[in-house]
């Protein structure tokens, strides 16, 4: 609620995919007045061409966005 008693409105943004494009798009939204949801079917950010070496160091999407309060991660398939 804002100071004049009205409900503050925030736009909602859905980012589909936790690849490089989705990761950077969602991270850019951290300084904007929106509620963002990143939807991916995998819990980790995986770089496909380097799948074997990167599989052991693929960071969790939730751990990447944990410090960013206006972005949440949803594990689902679109």
C-alpha atoms as a printed R data frame, in Angstrom:
   type eleno elety resid chain resno      x       y       z
1  ATOM     1    CA   UNK     A     1  0.000   0.000   0.000
2  ATOM     2    CA   UNK     A     2  1.275   3.463  -0.797
3  ATOM     3    CA   UNK     A     3  1.205   6.497   1.504
4  ATOM     4    CA   UNK     A     4 -2.109   7.813   0.114
5  ATOM     5    CA   UNK     A     5 -3.931   4.526   0.908
6  ATOM     6    CA   UNK     A     6 -4.058   3.153  -2.635
7  ATOM     7    CA   UNK     A     7 -2.623  -0.211  -3.562
8  ATOM     8    CA   UNK     A     8  0.690   0.071  -5.400
9  ATOM     9    CA   UNK     A     9  0.644  -1.757  -8.754
10 ATOM    10    CA   UNK     A    10  3.663  -3.606 -10.110
11 ATOM    11    CA   UNK     A    11  3.814  -5.169 -13.538
12 ATOM    12    CA   UNK     A    12  4.463  -8.904 -13.715
13 ATOM    13    CA   UNK     A    13  7.067 -10.248 -16.136
14 ATOM    14    CA   UNK     A    14  7.571 -13.889 -17.104
15 ATOM    15    CA   UNK     A    15 10.958 -14.926 -18.479
16 ATOM    16    CA   UNK     A    16 10.830 -18.287 -20.242
17 ATOM    17    CA   UNK     A    17 14.035 -20.303 -20.055
18 ATOM    18    CA   UNK     A    18 17.053 -20.207 -17.790
19 ATOM    19    CA   UNK     A    19 19.640 -20.167 -20.569
20 ATOM    20    CA   UNK     A    20 21.964 -17.235 -21.160
21 ATOM    21    CA   UNK     A    21 19.197 -15.001 -22.569
22 ATOM    22    CA   UNK     A    22 16.743 -15.702 -19.762
23 ATOM    23    CA   UNK     A    23 19.423 -15.468 -17.097
24 ATOM    24    CA   UNK     A    24 20.636 -12.051 -18.226
25 ATOM    25    CA   UNK     A    25 17.095 -10.751 -18.855
26 ATOM    26    CA   UNK     A    26 15.947 -11.721 -15.359
27 ATOM    27    CA   UNK     A    27 19.082 -10.263 -13.775
28 ATOM    28    CA   UNK     A    28 18.479  -6.934 -15.573
29 ATOM    29    CA   UNK     A    29 15.002  -6.793 -14.020
30 ATOM    30    CA   UNK     A    30 16.416  -6.628 -10.487
31 ATOM    31    CA   UNK     A    31 16.589  -2.835 -10.559
32 ATOM    32    CA   UNK     A    32 13.121  -2.317 -12.050
33 ATOM    33    CA   UNK     A    33  9.770  -2.024 -10.235
34 ATOM    34    CA   UNK     A    34  8.340  -5.352 -11.482
35 ATOM    35    CA   UNK     A    35  7.624  -8.822 -10.119
36 ATOM    36    CA   UNK     A    36  9.514 -11.260 -12.356
37 ATOM    37    CA   UNK     A    37  9.209 -15.025 -12.624
38 ATOM    38    CA   UNK     A    38 11.825 -17.105 -14.424
39 ATOM    39    CA   UNK     A    39 10.337 -20.383 -15.696
40 ATOM    40    CA   UNK     A    40 12.628 -23.272 -16.612
41 ATOM    41    CA   UNK     A    41 12.254 -27.051 -16.621
42 ATOM    42    CA   UNK     A    42 15.713 -27.517 -15.112
43 ATOM    43    CA   UNK     A    43 16.835 -26.415 -11.666
44 ATOM    44    CA   UNK     A    44 20.317 -25.511 -12.954
45 ATOM    45    CA   UNK     A    45 21.748 -23.121 -15.510
46 ATOM    46    CA   UNK     A    46 23.250 -25.530 -18.050
47 ATOM    47    CA   UNK     A    47 25.425 -24.584 -21.021
48 ATOM    48    CA   UNK     A    48 24.614 -27.348 -23.541
49 ATOM    49    CA   UNK     A    49 27.806 -27.348 -25.699
50 ATOM    50    CA   UNK     A    50 29.928 -27.863 -22.592
51 ATOM    51    CA   UNK     A    51 27.528 -30.280 -20.915
52 ATOM    52    CA   UNK     A    52 30.047 -32.857 -19.665
53 ATOM    53    CA   UNK     A    53 32.607 -30.452 -18.100
54 ATOM    54    CA   UNK     A    54 29.973 -27.965 -16.915
55 ATOM    55    CA   UNK     A    55 27.635 -30.534 -15.386
56 ATOM    56    CA   UNK     A    56 29.620 -30.553 -12.165
57 ATOM    57    CA   UNK     A    57 29.706 -26.759 -11.858
58 ATOM    58    CA   UNK     A    58 26.228 -25.833 -13.174
59 ATOM    59    CA   UNK     A    59 24.860 -23.334 -10.635
60 ATOM    60    CA   UNK     A    60 21.327 -23.604  -9.289
61 ATOM    61    CA   UNK     A    61 18.975 -20.970 -10.735
62 ATOM    62    CA   UNK     A    62 17.472 -20.418  -7.286
63 ATOM    63    CA   UNK     A    63 20.904 -19.761  -5.793
64 ATOM    64    CA   UNK     A    64 21.649 -17.246  -8.555
65 ATOM    65    CA   UNK     A    65 18.434 -15.305  -7.889
66 ATOM    66    CA   UNK     A    66 18.239 -15.730  -4.105
67 ATOM    67    CA   UNK     A    67 19.661 -12.237  -3.377
68 ATOM    68    CA   UNK     A    68 17.338 -10.617  -5.930
69 ATOM    69    CA   UNK     A    69 14.046 -10.009  -4.119
70 ATOM    70    CA   UNK     A    70 11.764  -9.259  -7.082
71 ATOM    71    CA   UNK     A    71 12.690 -12.375  -9.133
72 ATOM    72    CA   UNK     A    72 11.476 -15.869  -8.313
73 ATOM    73    CA   UNK     A    73 12.262 -19.154 -10.067
74 ATOM    74    CA   UNK     A    74  9.517 -21.573 -11.046
75 ATOM    75    CA   UNK     A    75 10.387 -25.106 -12.185
76 ATOM    76    CA   UNK     A    76  7.893 -25.894 -14.934
77 ATOM    77    CA   UNK     A    77  7.648 -26.504 -18.659
78 ATOM    78    CA   UNK     A    78  6.104 -23.919 -20.978
